[in-house]
Backbone as CSV, one residue per row, in Angstrom:
resi,resn,N_x,N_y,N_z,CA_x,CA_y,CA_z,C_x,C_y,C_z
1,UNK,41.569,96.445,126.604,41.667,97.842,126.263,42.703,98.062,125.152
2,UNK,43.767,97.247,125.180,44.783,97.374,124.141,44.208,96.998,122.786
3,UNK,43.318,96.006,122.777,42.681,95.616,121.518,41.820,96.752,120.986
4,UNK,41.163,97.482,121.882,40.317,98.610,121.477,41.163,99.709,120.831
5,UNK,42.340,99.996,121.425,43.224,101.007,120.851,43.744,100.562,119.489
6,UNK,44.051,99.274,119.383,44.511,98.738,118.110,43.414,98.844,117.064
7,UNK,42.178,98.547,117.469,41.047,98.629,116.553,40.815,100.071,116.107
8,UNK,40.963,101.003,117.027,40.787,102.410,116.677,41.851,102.853,115.678
9,UNK,43.077,102.354,115.852,44.142,102.682,114.907,43.850,102.127,113.526
10,UNK,43.318,100.911,113.472,42.980,100.302,112.188,41.871,101.096,111.520
11,UNK,40.898,101.548,112.309,39.804,102.341,111.751,40.335,103.631,111.130
12,UNK,41.267,104.266,111.799,41.829,105.500,111.258,42.582,105.229,109.957
13,UNK,43.322,104.109,109.902,44.056,103.776,108.690,43.117,103.499,107.527
14,UNK,41.964,102.875,107.819,41.019,102.548,106.762,40.134,103.719,106.387
15,UNK,40.188,104.786,107.142,39.373,105.949,106.846,37.957,105.834,107.375
16,UNK,37.714,104.930,108.328,36.386,104.758,108.914,36.126,105.862,109.927
17,UNK,34.847,106.253,110.108,34.558,107.228,111.156,34.853,106.640,112.518
18,UNK,35.249,107.473,113.438,35.693,107.003,114.745,34.607,106.396,115.603
19,UNK,33.374,106.826,115.505,32.315,106.343,116.386,31.447,105.283,115.735
20,UNK,31.771,104.824,114.548,30.917,103.873,113.846,30.969,102.499,114.471
21,UNK,32.073,102.138,115.096,32.185,100.815,115.692,32.481,100.974,117.161
22,UNK,31.841,100.124,117.980,32.127,100.158,119.405,32.116,98.733,119.923
23,UNK,32.859,98.519,120.966,32.939,97.188,121.541,31.885,97.057,122.619
24,UNK,31.269,95.884,122.670,30.269,95.615,123.705,30.690,94.372,124.445
25,UNK,30.590,94.412,125.737,30.973,93.284,126.559,29.768,92.370,126.734
26,UNK,30.035,91.077,126.671,28.950,90.118,126.857,28.691,89.869,128.328
27,UNK,29.532,90.428,129.165,29.353,90.238,130.597,29.899,88.897,131.025
28,UNK,29.767,88.610,132.284,30.234,87.328,132.797,31.684,87.411,133.207
29,UNK,32.220,86.245,133.548,33.582,86.165,134.055,34.603,86.419,132.964
30,UNK,34.302,85.939,131.774,35.241,86.115,130.673,34.862,87.386,129.938
31,UNK,35.840,88.256,129.734,35.583,89.533,129.074,35.910,89.382,127.599
32,UNK,34.916,89.030,126.805,35.115,88.925,125.365,34.400,90.087,124.729
33,UNK,35.031,90.725,123.791,34.447,91.893,123.145,33.970,91.506,121.761
34,UNK,32.778,91.965,121.406,32.232,91.738,120.073,32.097,93.089,119.398
35,UNK,32.389,93.134,118.145,32.320,94.379,117.401,30.903,94.573,116.902
36,UNK,30.321,95.698,117.250,28.963,95.998,116.798,29.019,97.235,115.929
37,UNK,28.605,97.097,114.686,28.567,98.212,113.750,27.109,98.559,113.539
38,UNK,26.742,99.813,113.742,25.345,100.186,113.528,24.947,99.931,112.081
39,UNK,23.697,99.455,111.845,23.280,99.174,110.469,23.219,100.459,109.660
40,UNK,23.583,100.335,108.400,23.543,101.481,107.502,24.744,102.393,107.607
41,UNK,25.690,102.109,108.489,26.877,102.966,108.586,27.981,102.352,107.752
42,UNK,28.264,102.978,106.699,29.355,102.547,105.827,30.336,103.705,105.725
43,UNK,31.555,103.413,105.441,32.509,104.509,105.313,32.085,105.440,104.186
44,UNK,32.114,106.729,104.474,31.671,107.719,103.496,32.609,107.749,102.292
45,UNK,33.881,107.833,102.552,34.854,107.910,101.465,36.170,107.351,101.975
46,UNK,36.674,106.396,101.257,37.976,105.844,101.609,38.986,106.465,100.654
47,UNK,39.967,107.146,101.220,40.979,107.814,100.401,41.932,106.775,99.836
48,UNK,42.350,106.941,98.595,43.337,106.012,98.049,44.647,106.109,98.839
49,UNK,45.402,105.014,98.802,46.626,104.945,99.600,47.631,106.009,99.176
50,UNK,47.778,106.221,97.881,48.751,107.195,97.386,48.059,108.109,96.395
51,UNK,47.894,109.331,96.766,47.333,110.308,95.849,48.479,111.047,95.179
52,UNK,48.362,111.255,93.886,49.383,111.992,93.152,49.138,113.484,93.330
53,UNK,50.105,114.176,93.815,49.997,115.619,93.976,50.566,116.294,92.742
54,UNK,49.936,117.393,92.366,50.426,118.143,91.221,51.646,118.979,91.577
55,UNK,51.794,119.297,92.845,52.934,120.116,93.244,54.200,119.268,93.265
56,UNK,55.307,119.916,92.977,56.576,119.205,92.892,57.145,118.997,94.289
57,UNK,57.494,117.756,94.581,58.060,117.407,95.873,59.555,117.202,95.666
58,UNK,60.399,117.730,96.537,61.840,117.514,96.379,62.165,116.020,96.383
59,UNK,63.172,115.652,95.594,63.522,114.240,95.483,63.977,113.670,96.812
60,UNK,64.594,114.506,97.653,65.055,113.992,98.941,63.884,113.643,99.848
61,UNK,62.733,114.331,99.683,61.552,114.005,100.486,60.953,112.684,100.027
62,UNK,60.974,112.418,98.716,60.455,111.150,98.203,61.405,110.004,98.518
63,UNK,62.683,110.236,98.305,63.694,109.194,98.467,64.758,109.724,99.425
64,UNK,64.689,109.347,100.719,65.661,109.904,101.671,67.101,109.470,101.402
65,UNK,67.300,108.421,100.600,68.649,107.976,100.250,69.095,108.557,98.915
66,UNK,68.565,109.708,98.541,68.866,110.336,97.255,70.318,110.795,97.238
67,UNK,71.059,110.409,96.177,72.473,110.755,96.063,72.741,111.803,94.996
68,UNK,71.708,112.186,94.230,71.871,113.257,93.264,72.224,112.821,91.864
69,UNK,72.157,111.533,91.560,72.515,111.071,90.232,71.302,110.920,89.318
70,UNK,70.159,110.459,89.864,68.964,110.239,89.058,67.747,110.285,89.959
71,UNK,66.573,110.584,89.364,65.351,110.640,90.171,64.832,109.250,90.515
72,UNK,65.180,108.238,89.719,64.780,106.861,90.019,65.705,106.317,91.110
73,UNK,65.156,105.806,92.233,66.024,105.362,93.339,66.978,104.237,92.961
74,UNK,66.536,103.301,92.115,67.404,102.174,91.743,68.570,102.669,90.892
75,UNK,68.275,103.493,89.912,69.338,104.031,89.049,70.248,104.959,89.847
76,UNK,69.673,105.695,90.796,70.452,106.603,91.636,71.492,105.834,92.449
77,UNK,71.064,104.737,93.074,71.998,103.926,93.875,73.052,103.291,92.973
78,UNK,72.637,102.779,91.804,73.574,102.148,90.875,74.627,103.159,90.407
79,UNK,74.174,104.345,89.997,75.120,105.367,89.534,76.044,105.819,90.652
80,UNK,75.527,105.906,91.872,76.371,106.290,93.006,77.457,105.240,93.224
81,UNK,77.072,103.968,93.176,78.061,102.903,93.401,79.103,102.870,92.294
82,UNK,78.678,103.039,91.051,79.620,103.048,89.928,80.577,104.233,90.053
83,UNK,80.025,105.398,90.364,80.866,106.590,90.476,81.889,106.444,91.596
84,UNK,81.460,105.947,92.741,82.397,105.802,93.847,83.408,104.693,93.581
85,UNK,82.980,103.587,92.945,83.924,102.508,92.649,85.031,103.009,91.728
86,UNK,84.617,103.623,90.605,85.632,104.088,89.669,86.404,105.277,90.226
87,UNK,85.749,106.134,90.973,86.448,107.274,91.560,87.521,106.843,92.538
88,UNK,87.163,105.941,93.449,88.135,105.462,94.438,89.203,104.614,93.762
89,UNK,88.802,103.734,92.825,89.781,102.888,92.139,90.776,103.735,91.362
90,UNK,90.275,104.711,90.633,91.190,105.565,89.871,92.089,106.371,90.794
91,UNK,91.537,106.838,91.895,92.360,107.606,92.832,93.485,106.739,93.394
92,UNK,93.169,105.496,93.720,94.197,104.617,94.292,95.217,104.212,93.232
93,UNK,94.752,103.749,92.062,95.666,103.239,91.036,96.462,104.370,90.393
94,UNK,95.767,105.385,89.903,96.466,106.478,89.221,97.290,107.291,90.218
95,UNK,96.761,107.476,91.421,97.508,108.209,92.440,98.796,107.501,92.824
96,UNK,98.723,106.178,92.970,99.923,105.407,93.305,100.941,105.476,92.173
97,UNK,100.485,105.326,90.927,101.402,105.411,89.787,102.018,106.807,89.692
98,UNK,101.214,107.832,89.947,101.725,109.208,89.894,102.816,109.425,90.937
99,UNK,102.567,108.972,92.158,103.555,109.149,93.226,104.812,108.335,92.924
100,UNK,104.639,107.137,92.337,105.799,106.298,92.023,106.699,106.957,90.976
101,UNK,106.098,107.595,89.986,106.881,108.174,88.903,107.212,109.648,89.108
102,UNK,107.003,110.177,90.297,107.419,111.548,90.578,108.939,111.645,90.486
103,UNK,109.465,112.808,90.121,110.922,112.939,90.075,111.536,112.777,91.466
104,UNK,112.826,112.482,91.460,113.552,112.249,92.704,113.533,113.513,93.553
105,UNK,112.890,113.433,94.696,112.780,114.592,95.580,114.124,114.829,96.268
106,UNK,114.668,116.012,96.118,115.943,116.342,96.744,117.139,115.829,95.969
107,UNK,116.917,115.182,94.832,117.986,114.668,93.966,118.915,113.717,94.715
108,UNK,118.389,112.953,95.671,119.217,112.039,96.457,119.824,110.936,95.591
109,UNK,119.014,110.324,94.741,119.517,109.226,93.905,120.545,109.746,92.899
110,UNK,120.271,110.912,92.318,121.217,111.474,91.363,122.546,111.795,92.052
111,UNK,122.495,112.374,93.263,123.720,112.730,93.982,124.547,111.481,94.287
112,UNK,123.889,110.397,94.644,124.615,109.145,94.934,125.300,108.620,93.664
113,UNK,124.559,108.605,92.543,125.146,108.130,91.282,126.315,109.019,90.842
114,UNK,126.161,110.323,91.004,127.225,111.251,90.613,128.471,111.052,91.481
115,UNK,128.281,110.814,92.787,129.425,110.580,93.680,130.143,109.289,93.299
116,UNK,129.390,108.241,92.995,130.025,106.981,92.586,130.783,107.155,91.268
117,UNK,130.228,107.934,90.342,130.901,108.188,89.070,132.207,108.957,89.290
118,UNK,132.169,109.967,90.166,133.377,110.759,90.449,134.456,109.894,91.107
119,UNK,134.036,109.002,92.021,135.022,108.128,92.690,135.709,107.231,91.670
120,UNK,134.939,106.618,90.767,135.536,105.754,89.740,136.472,106.555,88.837
121,UNK,136.069,107.760,88.490,136.886,108.612,87.626,138.212,108.975,88.307
122,UNK,138.178,109.358,89.593,139.394,109.752,90.306,140.299,108.546,90.556
123,UNK,139.688,107.365,90.823,140.516,106.167,91.002,141.210,105.788,89.700
124,UNK,140.515,105.960,88.567,141.113,105.639,87.267,142.262,106.593,86.942
125,UNK,142.179,107.842,87.387,143.246,108.817,87.136,144.357,108.736,88.176
126,UNK,144.171,107.958,89.237,145.190,107.823,90.263,145.218,108.983,91.234
127,UNK,144.179,109.769,91.307,144.098,110.904,92.221,143.478,110.458,93.540
128,UNK,143.751,111.188,94.621,143.091,110.839,95.888,141.576,111.128,95.787
129,UNK,140.809,110.395,96.593,139.349,110.584,96.538,138.950,111.979,96.992
130,UNK,139.603,112.476,98.053,139.331,113.820,98.550,140.597,114.652,98.424
131,UNK,140.429,115.884,97.981,141.557,116.792,97.820,141.298,118.017,98.684
132,UNK,142.361,118.664,99.174,142.188,119.852,100.003,141.551,120.974,99.190
133,UNK,141.885,121.066,97.926,141.303,122.075,97.040,140.283,121.378,96.138
134,UNK,139.031,121.703,96.359,137.988,121.085,95.540,138.101,121.578,94.100
135,UNK,138.387,122.905,93.943,138.600,123.485,92.621,140.097,123.684,92.428
136,UNK,140.550,123.635,91.209,141.959,123.866,90.888,142.274,125.345,91.138
137,UNK,143.206,125.638,92.080,143.487,127.049,92.407,144.055,127.847,91.234
138,UNK,144.674,127.200,90.261,145.242,127.942,89.125,144.151,128.450,88.186
139,UNK,142.960,127.863,88.252,141.869,128.275,87.363,140.937,129.307,87.999
140,UNK,141.124,129.614,89.262,140.261,130.575,89.938,140.775,131.978,89.648
141,UNK,139.891,132.867,89.173,140.255,134.251,88.873,139.763,135.103,90.027
142,UNK,140.704,135.763,90.711,140.361,136.625,91.835,140.455,138.077,91.417
143,UNK,139.658,138.965,91.996,139.784,140.397,91.667,141.093,140.949,92.241
144,UNK,141.595,142.037,91.673,142.836,142.626,92.206,142.638,143.076,93.647
145,UNK,143.737,143.049,94.409,143.649,143.361,95.833,143.433,144.844,96.097
146,UNK,143.834,145.742,95.181,143.700,147.172,95.438,142.267,147.674,95.268
147,UNK,141.395,146.936,94.625,139.996,147.347,94.485,139.187,146.834,95.662
148,UNK,138.303,147.720,96.132,137.417,147.286,97.219,136.024,147.651,96.939
């Protein structure tokens, strides 16, 4: 019976009429089926495998792996791979270089260099490293006390 279903499927694929062929049993202990086609029955019309339609079919229906670069599937895949390779490579290389050459966030390195410079300067002048008055009190101009 499975062979009969398979045969019916093949008939449909070939465009044969469904009742043109039938299996006949020879009887006996062994069940062998022979294909009997009535004389004069030929397929009326076999449709070509691929008919060209005049209507426009979306590219995604023709090529389910369509990436939007080209209508030809081979060129589409190639362009997708090239675009992603260079896109990811540029993002990694240029992005890393950009982050490396960003200015010092928070001026931490500059503050350290400036502190070391001030220490060397104060040691050369013989002054203490830390003073109670950060600014020279004689240079600070205060408003008069009577004004408020």
